[in-house]
Amino acid sequence: MIKTLKNLFRQDKEKFVVPKHVWLSLKNAKVLCTAIADELSELNPDNAELYKKNLDVYVEKLSNLDMEYQQTVDTSERNTLLFGDRFPFRYLVDDYGLSYYAAFAGCSAETEASFETITFLAGKVDELGLHNALTIEKSDQKIAQTIIQNTKEKNQKILTMDSMQSTTSENVSNGATYLSIMENNLEILKEALK
């Protein structure tokens, strides 16, 4: 599995950097699931056929959801997302050719956006006619609120996408799965791209 990760995410010939938030790409999820099933089959060959069968079923679900994401993007009025928050969705936006603006690159430890950043993002909301600003789960939404307060219309919605960074065992016990979270993110994406 590490070999699969290294081949997928090698930044240069000498250095392997473990990427963050690779799971937010359905395309990466298919590759990672395949690597896990292959590793399990190698460790437990007696159940290799079962692992392969389960993999095929799950990859089909991932592929179908991937197609729904692509169809959503292809038929949307907009192709730009604006995050008034940290931004762990780089793999997802790259998969579907979306543009984005964010208060912070990646999952920065910063919590306060500069005046220049707020002004720039509010200007982008106005310029692009965006109807919302996005945040991630567990956000206090203060940056998104400040961006909206500095737009001309001041009436945009705040939408929240789930990066799965805060998923707990309780969430899982209550039915949260990778697929259910990504399906919910798709619904948020549909709203964000209107």
Short mmCIF file of N, CA and C in Angstrom, two decimals:
data_model
loop_
_atom_site.label_atom_id
_atom_site.label_comp_id
_atom_site.label_asym_id
_atom_site.label_seq_id
_atom_site.Cartn_x
_atom_site.Cartn_y
_atom_site.Cartn_z
N MET A 1 0.82 -1.19 0.00
CA MET A 1 0.00 0.00 0.00
C MET A 1 0.87 1.25 0.00
N ILE A 2 1.92 1.27 0.79
CA ILE A 2 2.81 2.42 0.80
C ILE A 2 3.40 2.63 -0.59
N LYS A 3 3.71 1.54 -1.28
CA LYS A 3 4.23 1.64 -2.65
C LYS A 3 3.20 2.34 -3.54
N THR A 4 1.93 1.98 -3.40
CA THR A 4 0.87 2.63 -4.18
C THR A 4 0.81 4.11 -3.88
N LEU A 5 0.87 4.47 -2.60
CA LEU A 5 0.86 5.88 -2.23
C LEU A 5 2.06 6.61 -2.80
N LYS A 6 3.22 5.99 -2.70
CA LYS A 6 4.42 6.63 -3.22
C LYS A 6 4.32 6.85 -4.72
N ASN A 7 3.80 5.89 -5.44
CA ASN A 7 3.65 6.04 -6.89
C ASN A 7 2.62 7.10 -7.24
N LEU A 8 1.57 7.19 -6.46
CA LEU A 8 0.52 8.18 -6.73
C LEU A 8 0.96 9.60 -6.42
N PHE A 9 1.70 9.76 -5.35
CA PHE A 9 1.92 11.10 -4.83
C PHE A 9 3.39 11.51 -4.73
N ARG A 10 4.24 10.89 -5.49
CA ARG A 10 5.66 11.25 -5.46
C ARG A 10 5.80 12.66 -6.02
N GLN A 11 6.47 13.52 -5.26
CA GLN A 11 6.66 14.89 -5.73
C GLN A 11 7.95 15.05 -6.51
N ASP A 12 8.91 14.23 -6.23
CA ASP A 12 10.12 14.19 -7.03
C ASP A 12 10.76 12.83 -6.84
N LYS A 13 11.87 12.59 -7.53
CA LYS A 13 12.47 11.25 -7.49
C LYS A 13 13.05 10.89 -6.14
N GLU A 14 13.42 11.89 -5.36
CA GLU A 14 14.11 11.64 -4.10
C GLU A 14 13.19 11.66 -2.88
N LYS A 15 12.12 12.39 -2.96
CA LYS A 15 11.36 12.67 -1.76
C LYS A 15 9.89 12.25 -1.91
N PHE A 16 9.40 11.56 -0.92
CA PHE A 16 7.97 11.20 -0.88
C PHE A 16 7.34 11.97 0.27
N VAL A 17 6.35 12.76 -0.05
CA VAL A 17 5.64 13.52 0.96
C VAL A 17 4.22 12.96 1.04
N VAL A 18 3.81 12.57 2.22
CA VAL A 18 2.46 12.03 2.38
C VAL A 18 1.48 13.19 2.20
N PRO A 19 0.62 13.08 1.21
CA PRO A 19 -0.32 14.17 0.95
C PRO A 19 -1.45 14.19 1.97
N LYS A 20 -2.01 15.36 2.14
CA LYS A 20 -3.13 15.50 3.06
C LYS A 20 -4.43 15.46 2.28
N HIS A 21 -5.42 14.88 2.85
CA HIS A 21 -6.80 14.90 2.34
C HIS A 21 -6.98 14.18 1.02
N VAL A 22 -6.15 13.18 0.75
CA VAL A 22 -6.29 12.42 -0.51
C VAL A 22 -7.64 11.71 -0.58
N TRP A 23 -8.22 11.43 0.55
CA TRP A 23 -9.50 10.71 0.59
C TRP A 23 -10.66 11.55 0.06
N LEU A 24 -10.47 12.85 -0.10
CA LEU A 24 -11.55 13.68 -0.61
C LEU A 24 -11.68 13.61 -2.13
N SER A 25 -10.86 12.79 -2.74
CA SER A 25 -10.96 12.50 -4.17
C SER A 25 -11.55 11.11 -4.33
N LEU A 26 -12.68 11.02 -5.01
CA LEU A 26 -13.27 9.70 -5.27
C LEU A 26 -12.35 8.87 -6.16
N LYS A 27 -11.62 9.52 -7.04
CA LYS A 27 -10.68 8.80 -7.90
C LYS A 27 -9.55 8.19 -7.06
N ASN A 28 -9.04 8.96 -6.11
CA ASN A 28 -8.02 8.42 -5.21
C ASN A 28 -8.60 7.32 -4.33
N ALA A 29 -9.83 7.48 -3.89
CA ALA A 29 -10.47 6.47 -3.04
C ALA A 29 -10.51 5.12 -3.74
N LYS A 30 -10.78 5.12 -5.05
CA LYS A 30 -10.80 3.85 -5.79
C LYS A 30 -9.42 3.20 -5.79
N VAL A 31 -8.40 4.00 -6.00
CA VAL A 31 -7.02 3.48 -6.01
C VAL A 31 -6.65 2.95 -4.63
N LEU A 32 -6.99 3.71 -3.60
CA LEU A 32 -6.65 3.30 -2.23
C LEU A 32 -7.40 2.04 -1.82
N CYS A 33 -8.67 1.94 -2.18
CA CYS A 33 -9.44 0.72 -1.87
C CYS A 33 -8.84 -0.49 -2.56
N THR A 34 -8.42 -0.31 -3.79
CA THR A 34 -7.79 -1.41 -4.53
C THR A 34 -6.50 -1.84 -3.85
N ALA A 35 -5.71 -0.86 -3.41
CA ALA A 35 -4.45 -1.18 -2.72
C ALA A 35 -4.72 -1.93 -1.41
N ILE A 36 -5.74 -1.51 -0.69
CA ILE A 36 -6.09 -2.19 0.57
C ILE A 36 -6.55 -3.62 0.29
N ALA A 37 -7.41 -3.80 -0.70
CA ALA A 37 -7.89 -5.15 -1.04
C ALA A 37 -6.74 -6.04 -1.49
N ASP A 38 -5.83 -5.49 -2.27
CA ASP A 38 -4.67 -6.26 -2.72
C ASP A 38 -3.80 -6.69 -1.54
N GLU A 39 -3.59 -5.77 -0.63
CA GLU A 39 -2.77 -6.07 0.56
C GLU A 39 -3.45 -7.13 1.43
N LEU A 40 -4.76 -6.99 1.63
CA LEU A 40 -5.50 -7.99 2.42
C LEU A 40 -5.45 -9.36 1.74
N SER A 41 -5.57 -9.38 0.42
CA SER A 41 -5.52 -10.65 -0.32
C SER A 41 -4.16 -11.31 -0.18
N GLU A 42 -3.12 -10.50 -0.15
CA GLU A 42 -1.77 -11.05 0.01
C GLU A 42 -1.58 -11.61 1.42
N LEU A 43 -2.12 -10.91 2.41
CA LEU A 43 -1.98 -11.35 3.79
C LEU A 43 -2.89 -12.53 4.12
N ASN A 44 -4.03 -12.62 3.43
CA ASN A 44 -5.01 -13.65 3.72
C ASN A 44 -5.56 -14.21 2.40
N PRO A 45 -4.76 -15.00 1.69
CA PRO A 45 -5.16 -15.49 0.37
C PRO A 45 -6.44 -16.33 0.38
N ASP A 46 -6.77 -16.94 1.51
CA ASP A 46 -7.99 -17.75 1.57
C ASP A 46 -9.25 -16.92 1.32
N ASN A 47 -9.18 -15.64 1.63
CA ASN A 47 -10.34 -14.76 1.45
C ASN A 47 -10.17 -13.78 0.29
N ALA A 48 -9.18 -14.01 -0.55
CA ALA A 48 -8.89 -13.09 -1.65
C ALA A 48 -10.10 -12.88 -2.56
N GLU A 49 -10.83 -13.93 -2.83
CA GLU A 49 -12.00 -13.82 -3.71
C GLU A 49 -13.07 -12.92 -3.09
N LEU A 50 -13.28 -13.05 -1.80
CA LEU A 50 -14.24 -12.21 -1.09
C LEU A 50 -13.81 -10.74 -1.13
N TYR A 51 -12.52 -10.50 -0.88
CA TYR A 51 -12.01 -9.12 -0.93
C TYR A 51 -12.22 -8.52 -2.31
N LYS A 52 -11.97 -9.31 -3.35
CA LYS A 52 -12.13 -8.84 -4.72
C LYS A 52 -13.60 -8.53 -5.01
N LYS A 53 -14.48 -9.40 -4.56
CA LYS A 53 -15.92 -9.19 -4.78
C LYS A 53 -16.39 -7.92 -4.07
N ASN A 54 -16.00 -7.77 -2.82
CA ASN A 54 -16.38 -6.57 -2.06
C ASN A 54 -15.78 -5.31 -2.69
N LEU A 55 -14.55 -5.42 -3.14
CA LEU A 55 -13.90 -4.29 -3.81
C LEU A 55 -14.68 -3.88 -5.05
N ASP A 56 -15.06 -4.84 -5.87
CA ASP A 56 -15.78 -4.53 -7.10
C ASP A 56 -17.09 -3.80 -6.81
N VAL A 57 -17.81 -4.25 -5.80
CA VAL A 57 -19.08 -3.61 -5.43
C VAL A 57 -18.83 -2.18 -4.96
N TYR A 58 -17.83 -2.01 -4.12
CA TYR A 58 -17.56 -0.68 -3.55
C TYR A 58 -17.02 0.28 -4.62
N VAL A 59 -16.13 -0.20 -5.46
CA VAL A 59 -15.58 0.65 -6.52
C VAL A 59 -16.68 1.08 -7.48
N GLU A 60 -17.65 0.23 -7.72
CA GLU A 60 -18.78 0.62 -8.58
C GLU A 60 -19.56 1.77 -7.93
N LYS A 61 -19.76 1.70 -6.62
CA LYS A 61 -20.45 2.79 -5.91
C LYS A 61 -19.63 4.08 -5.99
N LEU A 62 -18.32 3.97 -5.81
CA LEU A 62 -17.45 5.14 -5.92
C LEU A 62 -17.50 5.72 -7.33
N SER A 63 -17.46 4.85 -8.33
CA SER A 63 -17.50 5.30 -9.73
C SER A 63 -18.81 6.00 -10.06
N ASN A 64 -19.91 5.45 -9.57
CA ASN A 64 -21.21 6.08 -9.81
C ASN A 64 -21.28 7.46 -9.16
N LEU A 65 -20.77 7.57 -7.95
CA LEU A 65 -20.76 8.86 -7.27
C LEU A 65 -19.82 9.84 -7.98
N ASP A 66 -18.70 9.36 -8.44
CA ASP A 66 -17.75 10.16 -9.21
C ASP A 66 -18.45 10.73 -10.46
N MET A 67 -19.22 9.89 -11.14
CA MET A 67 -19.96 10.36 -12.33
C MET A 67 -21.01 11.41 -11.96
N GLU A 68 -21.65 11.24 -10.79
CA GLU A 68 -22.62 12.25 -10.34
C GLU A 68 -21.94 13.59 -10.08
N TYR A 69 -20.76 13.54 -9.46
CA TYR A 69 -20.00 14.78 -9.25
C TYR A 69 -19.69 15.44 -10.59
N GLN A 70 -19.19 14.65 -11.53
CA GLN A 70 -18.82 15.22 -12.83
C GLN A 70 -20.03 15.80 -13.54
N GLN A 71 -21.15 15.09 -13.50
CA GLN A 71 -22.37 15.58 -14.13
C GLN A 71 -22.83 16.89 -13.47
N THR A 72 -22.73 16.97 -12.16
CA THR A 72 -23.10 18.19 -11.45
C THR A 72 -22.26 19.36 -11.93
N VAL A 73 -20.96 19.15 -11.99
CA VAL A 73 -20.06 20.22 -12.44
C VAL A 73 -20.34 20.59 -13.89
N ASP A 74 -20.53 19.58 -14.73
CA ASP A 74 -20.76 19.83 -16.16
C ASP A 74 -22.05 20.60 -16.43
N THR A 75 -23.03 20.47 -15.56
CA THR A 75 -24.33 21.11 -15.81
C THR A 75 -24.59 22.31 -14.89
N SER A 76 -23.59 22.73 -14.14
CA SER A 76 -23.77 23.84 -13.20
C SER A 76 -23.58 25.19 -13.87
N GLU A 77 -24.21 26.20 -13.28
CA GLU A 77 -24.09 27.56 -13.77
C GLU A 77 -22.70 28.13 -13.51
N ARG A 78 -22.06 27.69 -12.46
CA ARG A 78 -20.76 28.23 -12.06
C ARG A 78 -19.73 27.11 -12.00
N ASN A 79 -18.47 27.52 -11.91
CA ASN A 79 -17.41 26.52 -11.73
C ASN A 79 -16.40 26.96 -10.68
N THR A 80 -16.81 27.88 -9.81
CA THR A 80 -15.90 28.41 -8.79
C THR A 80 -16.50 28.26 -7.40
N LEU A 81 -15.66 27.80 -6.48
CA LEU A 81 -16.03 27.71 -5.07
C LEU A 81 -15.21 28.74 -4.30
N LEU A 82 -15.79 29.28 -3.25
CA LEU A 82 -15.07 30.21 -2.39
C LEU A 82 -15.21 29.73 -0.95
N PHE A 83 -14.07 29.46 -0.33
CA PHE A 83 -14.03 28.98 1.05
C PHE A 83 -13.59 30.10 1.96
N GLY A 84 -14.45 30.47 2.89
CA GLY A 84 -14.08 31.42 3.94
C GLY A 84 -13.57 30.63 5.12
N ASP A 85 -12.53 29.85 4.86
CA ASP A 85 -12.07 28.87 5.85
C ASP A 85 -10.78 28.23 5.34
N ARG A 86 -10.34 27.21 6.06
CA ARG A 86 -9.24 26.37 5.56
C ARG A 86 -9.74 25.61 4.34
N PHE A 87 -8.81 25.04 3.58
CA PHE A 87 -9.21 24.45 2.30
C PHE A 87 -8.60 23.06 2.09
N PRO A 88 -9.26 22.02 2.58
CA PRO A 88 -8.76 20.66 2.39
C PRO A 88 -9.26 19.96 1.12
N PHE A 89 -9.96 20.67 0.26
CA PHE A 89 -10.64 20.03 -0.88
C PHE A 89 -9.88 20.15 -2.20
N ARG A 90 -8.58 20.33 -2.16
CA ARG A 90 -7.81 20.52 -3.39
C ARG A 90 -7.95 19.33 -4.34
N TYR A 91 -7.86 18.12 -3.83
CA TYR A 91 -7.98 16.95 -4.71
C TYR A 91 -9.36 16.89 -5.35
N LEU A 92 -10.39 17.22 -4.60
CA LEU A 92 -11.74 17.19 -5.14
C LEU A 92 -11.91 18.22 -6.26
N VAL A 93 -11.50 19.46 -6.03
CA VAL A 93 -11.69 20.47 -7.08
C VAL A 93 -10.84 20.17 -8.30
N ASP A 94 -9.65 19.63 -8.10
CA ASP A 94 -8.80 19.27 -9.24
C ASP A 94 -9.43 18.15 -10.07
N ASP A 95 -10.07 17.19 -9.41
CA ASP A 95 -10.71 16.08 -10.13
C ASP A 95 -11.75 16.57 -11.13
N TYR A 96 -12.43 17.65 -10.80
CA TYR A 96 -13.55 18.09 -11.63
C TYR A 96 -13.31 19.42 -12.33
N GLY A 97 -12.08 19.90 -12.28
CA GLY A 97 -11.74 21.12 -13.00
C GLY A 97 -12.39 22.37 -12.45
N LEU A 98 -12.66 22.38 -11.16
CA LEU A 98 -13.26 23.56 -10.54
C LEU A 98 -12.20 24.58 -10.16
N SER A 99 -12.58 25.84 -10.20
CA SER A 99 -11.73 26.91 -9.68
C SER A 99 -12.12 27.15 -8.23
N TYR A 100 -11.20 27.74 -7.47
CA TYR A 100 -11.52 28.00 -6.07
C TYR A 100 -10.71 29.17 -5.55
N TYR A 101 -11.23 29.77 -4.51
CA TYR A 101 -10.54 30.77 -3.72
C TYR A 101 -10.75 30.37 -2.27
N ALA A 102 -9.76 30.62 -1.43
CA ALA A 102 -9.88 30.22 -0.03
C ALA A 102 -9.10 31.19 0.86
N ALA A 103 -9.58 31.32 2.09
CA ALA A 103 -8.93 32.19 3.06
C ALA A 103 -7.54 31.68 3.42
N PHE A 104 -7.37 30.36 3.41
CA PHE A 104 -6.08 29.76 3.75
C PHE A 104 -5.78 28.64 2.77
N ALA A 105 -4.52 28.46 2.49
CA ALA A 105 -4.10 27.34 1.65
C ALA A 105 -4.14 26.07 2.49
N GLY A 106 -4.75 25.04 1.99
CA GLY A 106 -4.79 23.76 2.70
C GLY A 106 -5.42 23.90 4.07
N CYS A 107 -4.89 23.16 5.00
CA CYS A 107 -5.41 23.21 6.37
C CYS A 107 -4.42 23.93 7.26
N SER A 108 -4.19 25.15 6.92
CA SER A 108 -3.29 26.01 7.67
C SER A 108 -3.70 26.05 9.14
N ALA A 109 -2.73 26.27 9.99
CA ALA A 109 -3.02 26.40 11.42
C ALA A 109 -3.52 27.81 11.75
N GLU A 110 -3.43 28.70 10.77
CA GLU A 110 -3.90 30.07 10.98
C GLU A 110 -5.40 30.08 11.26
N THR A 111 -5.82 31.06 12.06
CA THR A 111 -7.24 31.17 12.36
C THR A 111 -7.79 32.54 12.00
N GLU A 112 -6.93 33.49 11.72
CA GLU A 112 -7.36 34.84 11.37
C GLU A 112 -6.90 35.16 9.96
N ALA A 113 -7.83 35.55 9.12
CA ALA A 113 -7.48 35.98 7.77
C ALA A 113 -7.13 37.46 7.79
N SER A 114 -6.20 37.85 6.95
CA SER A 114 -5.79 39.25 6.90
C SER A 114 -6.89 40.11 6.28
N PHE A 115 -6.80 41.41 6.51
CA PHE A 115 -7.72 42.37 5.90
C PHE A 115 -7.69 42.23 4.38
N GLU A 116 -6.49 42.08 3.83
CA GLU A 116 -6.33 41.95 2.39
C GLU A 116 -7.03 40.70 1.86
N THR A 117 -6.92 39.61 2.60
CA THR A 117 -7.57 38.36 2.19
C THR A 117 -9.09 38.50 2.21
N ILE A 118 -9.62 39.07 3.27
CA ILE A 118 -11.07 39.28 3.38
C ILE A 118 -11.56 40.17 2.23
N THR A 119 -10.85 41.26 2.00
CA THR A 119 -11.23 42.20 0.93
C THR A 119 -11.19 41.51 -0.43
N PHE A 120 -10.12 40.75 -0.66
CA PHE A 120 -9.98 40.04 -1.94
C PHE A 120 -11.13 39.05 -2.14
N LEU A 121 -11.42 38.25 -1.11
CA LEU A 121 -12.46 37.24 -1.24
C LEU A 121 -13.85 37.87 -1.38
N ALA A 122 -14.11 38.93 -0.64
CA ALA A 122 -15.40 39.63 -0.79
C ALA A 122 -15.53 40.19 -2.21
N GLY A 123 -14.44 40.71 -2.75
CA GLY A 123 -14.44 41.20 -4.12
C GLY A 123 -14.71 40.09 -5.12
N LYS A 124 -14.17 38.90 -4.87
CA LYS A 124 -14.43 37.76 -5.75
C LYS A 124 -15.89 37.33 -5.70
N VAL A 125 -16.49 37.35 -4.52
CA VAL A 125 -17.91 37.03 -4.40
C VAL A 125 -18.72 37.98 -5.28
N ASP A 126 -18.41 39.28 -5.19
CA ASP A 126 -19.12 40.28 -6.00
C ASP A 126 -18.84 40.10 -7.48
N GLU A 127 -17.57 39.98 -7.84
CA GLU A 127 -17.17 39.86 -9.24
C GLU A 127 -17.81 38.65 -9.93
N LEU A 128 -17.83 37.53 -9.22
CA LEU A 128 -18.33 36.28 -9.80
C LEU A 128 -19.82 36.05 -9.56
N GLY A 129 -20.44 36.93 -8.78
CA GLY A 129 -21.86 36.78 -8.48
C GLY A 129 -22.16 35.52 -7.68
N LEU A 130 -21.26 35.18 -6.77
CA LEU A 130 -21.44 33.96 -5.96
C LEU A 130 -22.56 34.17 -4.94
N HIS A 131 -23.31 33.12 -4.70
CA HIS A 131 -24.44 33.18 -3.77
C HIS A 131 -24.11 32.57 -2.41
N ASN A 132 -22.87 32.16 -2.22
CA ASN A 132 -22.51 31.52 -0.95
C ASN A 132 -21.01 31.58 -0.71
N ALA A 133 -20.67 31.29 0.53
CA ALA A 133 -19.29 31.06 0.93
C ALA A 133 -19.29 29.73 1.66
N LEU A 134 -18.26 28.96 1.45
CA LEU A 134 -18.19 27.63 2.05
C LEU A 134 -17.28 27.62 3.28
N THR A 135 -17.59 26.71 4.19
CA THR A 135 -16.73 26.43 5.34
C THR A 135 -16.60 24.91 5.45
N ILE A 136 -15.76 24.49 6.38
CA ILE A 136 -15.66 23.06 6.67
C ILE A 136 -16.32 22.79 8.02
N GLU A 137 -16.57 21.52 8.28
CA GLU A 137 -17.22 21.11 9.52
C GLU A 137 -16.45 21.65 10.72
N LYS A 138 -17.17 21.94 11.76
CA LYS A 138 -16.63 22.44 13.04
C LYS A 138 -16.06 23.85 12.93
N SER A 139 -16.32 24.54 11.84
CA SER A 139 -15.86 25.92 11.68
C SER A 139 -16.72 26.85 12.52
N ASP A 140 -16.11 27.91 13.04
CA ASP A 140 -16.92 28.93 13.73
C ASP A 140 -17.57 29.88 12.72
N GLN A 141 -17.23 29.77 11.47
CA GLN A 141 -17.80 30.51 10.34
C GLN A 141 -17.54 32.02 10.39
N LYS A 142 -16.69 32.48 11.29
CA LYS A 142 -16.45 33.92 11.43
C LYS A 142 -15.84 34.52 10.17
N ILE A 143 -14.90 33.83 9.56
CA ILE A 143 -14.27 34.37 8.36
C ILE A 143 -15.28 34.45 7.22
N ALA A 144 -16.06 33.41 7.04
CA ALA A 144 -17.09 33.42 5.99
C ALA A 144 -18.10 34.54 6.25
N GLN A 145 -18.49 34.74 7.50
CA GLN A 145 -19.43 35.82 7.84
C GLN A 145 -18.83 37.18 7.52
N THR A 146 -17.55 37.35 7.85
CA THR A 146 -16.88 38.62 7.58
C THR A 146 -16.77 38.89 6.09
N ILE A 147 -16.47 37.85 5.32
CA ILE A 147 -16.42 38.00 3.86
C ILE A 147 -17.78 38.48 3.35
N ILE A 148 -18.84 37.82 3.77
CA ILE A 148 -20.19 38.16 3.33
C ILE A 148 -20.56 39.59 3.74
N GLN A 149 -20.20 39.98 4.96
CA GLN A 149 -20.49 41.34 5.43
C GLN A 149 -19.79 42.40 4.60
N ASN A 150 -18.75 42.02 3.87
CA ASN A 150 -17.98 42.96 3.06
C ASN A 150 -18.30 42.88 1.58
N THR A 151 -19.36 42.17 1.22
CA THR A 151 -19.81 42.13 -0.17
C THR A 151 -20.86 43.22 -0.40
N LYS A 152 -21.18 43.46 -1.66
CA LYS A 152 -22.19 44.47 -1.98
C LYS A 152 -23.57 44.04 -1.49
N GLU A 153 -23.94 42.78 -1.74
CA GLU A 153 -25.28 42.30 -1.41
C GLU A 153 -25.45 41.91 0.06
N LYS A 154 -24.42 41.37 0.65
CA LYS A 154 -24.42 40.95 2.07
C LYS A 154 -25.50 39.91 2.39
N ASN A 155 -25.89 39.11 1.39
CA ASN A 155 -26.98 38.16 1.63
C ASN A 155 -26.63 36.73 1.21
N GLN A 156 -25.37 36.44 1.05
CA GLN A 156 -24.96 35.10 0.63
C GLN A 156 -25.15 34.11 1.78
N LYS A 157 -25.36 32.86 1.42
CA LYS A 157 -25.49 31.78 2.40
C LYS A 157 -24.11 31.24 2.76
N ILE A 158 -24.03 30.64 3.93
CA ILE A 158 -22.84 29.88 4.30
C ILE A 158 -23.21 28.41 4.20
N LEU A 159 -22.44 27.68 3.41
CA LEU A 159 -22.62 26.24 3.24
C LEU A 159 -21.42 25.52 3.84
N THR A 160 -21.64 24.32 4.35
CA THR A 160 -20.56 23.58 5.00
C THR A 160 -20.33 22.24 4.33
N MET A 161 -19.08 22.02 3.92
CA MET A 161 -18.67 20.72 3.38
C MET A 161 -17.90 19.97 4.46
N ASP A 162 -17.96 18.66 4.40
CA ASP A 162 -17.34 17.80 5.42
C ASP A 162 -16.04 17.22 4.88
N SER A 163 -14.94 17.57 5.53
CA SER A 163 -13.63 17.07 5.11
C SER A 163 -13.27 15.74 5.77
N MET A 164 -14.13 15.27 6.64
CA MET A 164 -13.94 14.01 7.37
C MET A 164 -12.77 14.07 8.35
N GLN A 165 -12.28 15.25 8.63
CA GLN A 165 -11.20 15.39 9.60
C GLN A 165 -11.72 15.25 11.03
N SER A 166 -13.01 15.48 11.20
CA SER A 166 -13.59 15.49 12.55
C SER A 166 -14.57 14.35 12.77
N THR A 167 -14.60 13.39 11.86
CA THR A 167 -15.53 12.27 12.00
C THR A 167 -15.15 11.44 13.22
N THR A 168 -16.13 11.17 14.05
CA THR A 168 -15.89 10.43 15.28
C THR A 168 -16.48 9.02 15.19
N SER A 169 -16.11 8.20 16.14
CA SER A 169 -16.69 6.85 16.19
C SER A 169 -18.20 6.95 16.44
N GLU A 170 -18.62 7.98 17.14
CA GLU A 170 -20.06 8.18 17.36
C GLU A 170 -20.76 8.48 16.03
N ASN A 171 -20.13 9.32 15.18
CA ASN A 171 -20.70 9.58 13.85
C ASN A 171 -20.86 8.28 13.07
N VAL A 172 -19.84 7.44 13.14
CA VAL A 172 -19.87 6.16 12.42
C VAL A 172 -20.97 5.27 13.00
N SER A 173 -21.07 5.23 14.31
CA SER A 173 -22.13 4.43 14.96
C SER A 173 -23.52 4.91 14.55
N ASN A 174 -23.61 6.21 14.26
CA ASN A 174 -24.89 6.79 13.84
C ASN A 174 -25.11 6.72 12.33
N GLY A 175 -24.24 5.98 11.63
CA GLY A 175 -24.47 5.74 10.21
C GLY A 175 -23.58 6.47 9.24
N ALA A 176 -22.68 7.32 9.71
CA ALA A 176 -21.79 8.04 8.80
C ALA A 176 -20.83 7.06 8.14
N THR A 177 -20.74 7.15 6.83
CA THR A 177 -19.78 6.36 6.06
C THR A 177 -19.07 7.30 5.10
N TYR A 178 -18.00 6.81 4.51
CA TYR A 178 -17.31 7.60 3.49
C TYR A 178 -18.30 8.00 2.40
N LEU A 179 -19.06 7.03 1.91
CA LEU A 179 -20.01 7.31 0.83
C LEU A 179 -21.10 8.30 1.27
N SER A 180 -21.64 8.15 2.46
CA SER A 180 -22.71 9.05 2.89
C SER A 180 -22.19 10.48 3.03
N ILE A 181 -20.98 10.63 3.52
CA ILE A 181 -20.40 11.97 3.65
C ILE A 181 -20.13 12.58 2.28
N MET A 182 -19.59 11.79 1.37
CA MET A 182 -19.32 12.30 0.03
C MET A 182 -20.62 12.58 -0.73
N GLU A 183 -21.67 11.81 -0.47
CA GLU A 183 -22.98 12.10 -1.08
C GLU A 183 -23.53 13.42 -0.55
N ASN A 184 -23.38 13.65 0.75
CA ASN A 184 -23.82 14.92 1.33
C ASN A 184 -22.99 16.08 0.76
N ASN A 185 -21.69 15.88 0.62
CA ASN A 185 -20.85 16.92 0.03
C ASN A 185 -21.30 17.24 -1.40
N LEU A 186 -21.76 16.24 -2.12
CA LEU A 186 -22.26 16.47 -3.47
C LEU A 186 -23.49 17.38 -3.43
N GLU A 187 -24.38 17.17 -2.48
CA GLU A 187 -25.56 18.03 -2.37
C GLU A 187 -25.15 19.47 -2.06
N ILE A 188 -24.15 19.63 -1.21
CA ILE A 188 -23.64 20.98 -0.90
C ILE A 188 -23.01 21.59 -2.15
N LEU A 189 -22.26 20.79 -2.89
CA LEU A 189 -21.63 21.27 -4.12
C LEU A 189 -22.68 21.74 -5.12
N LYS A 190 -23.76 20.98 -5.25
CA LYS A 190 -24.84 21.39 -6.17
C LYS A 190 -25.35 22.77 -5.81
N GLU A 191 -25.57 23.00 -4.52
CA GLU A 191 -26.05 24.31 -4.06
C GLU A 191 -24.98 25.39 -4.29
N ALA A 192 -23.74 25.06 -4.02
CA ALA A 192 -22.65 26.04 -4.15
C ALA A 192 -22.44 26.49 -5.59
N LEU A 193 -22.71 25.62 -6.53
CA LEU A 193 -22.45 25.94 -7.94
C LEU A 193 -23.65 26.54 -8.66
N LYS A 194 -24.73 26.84 -7.93
CA LYS A 194 -25.91 27.48 -8.55
C LYS A 194 -25.61 28.93 -8.85
#
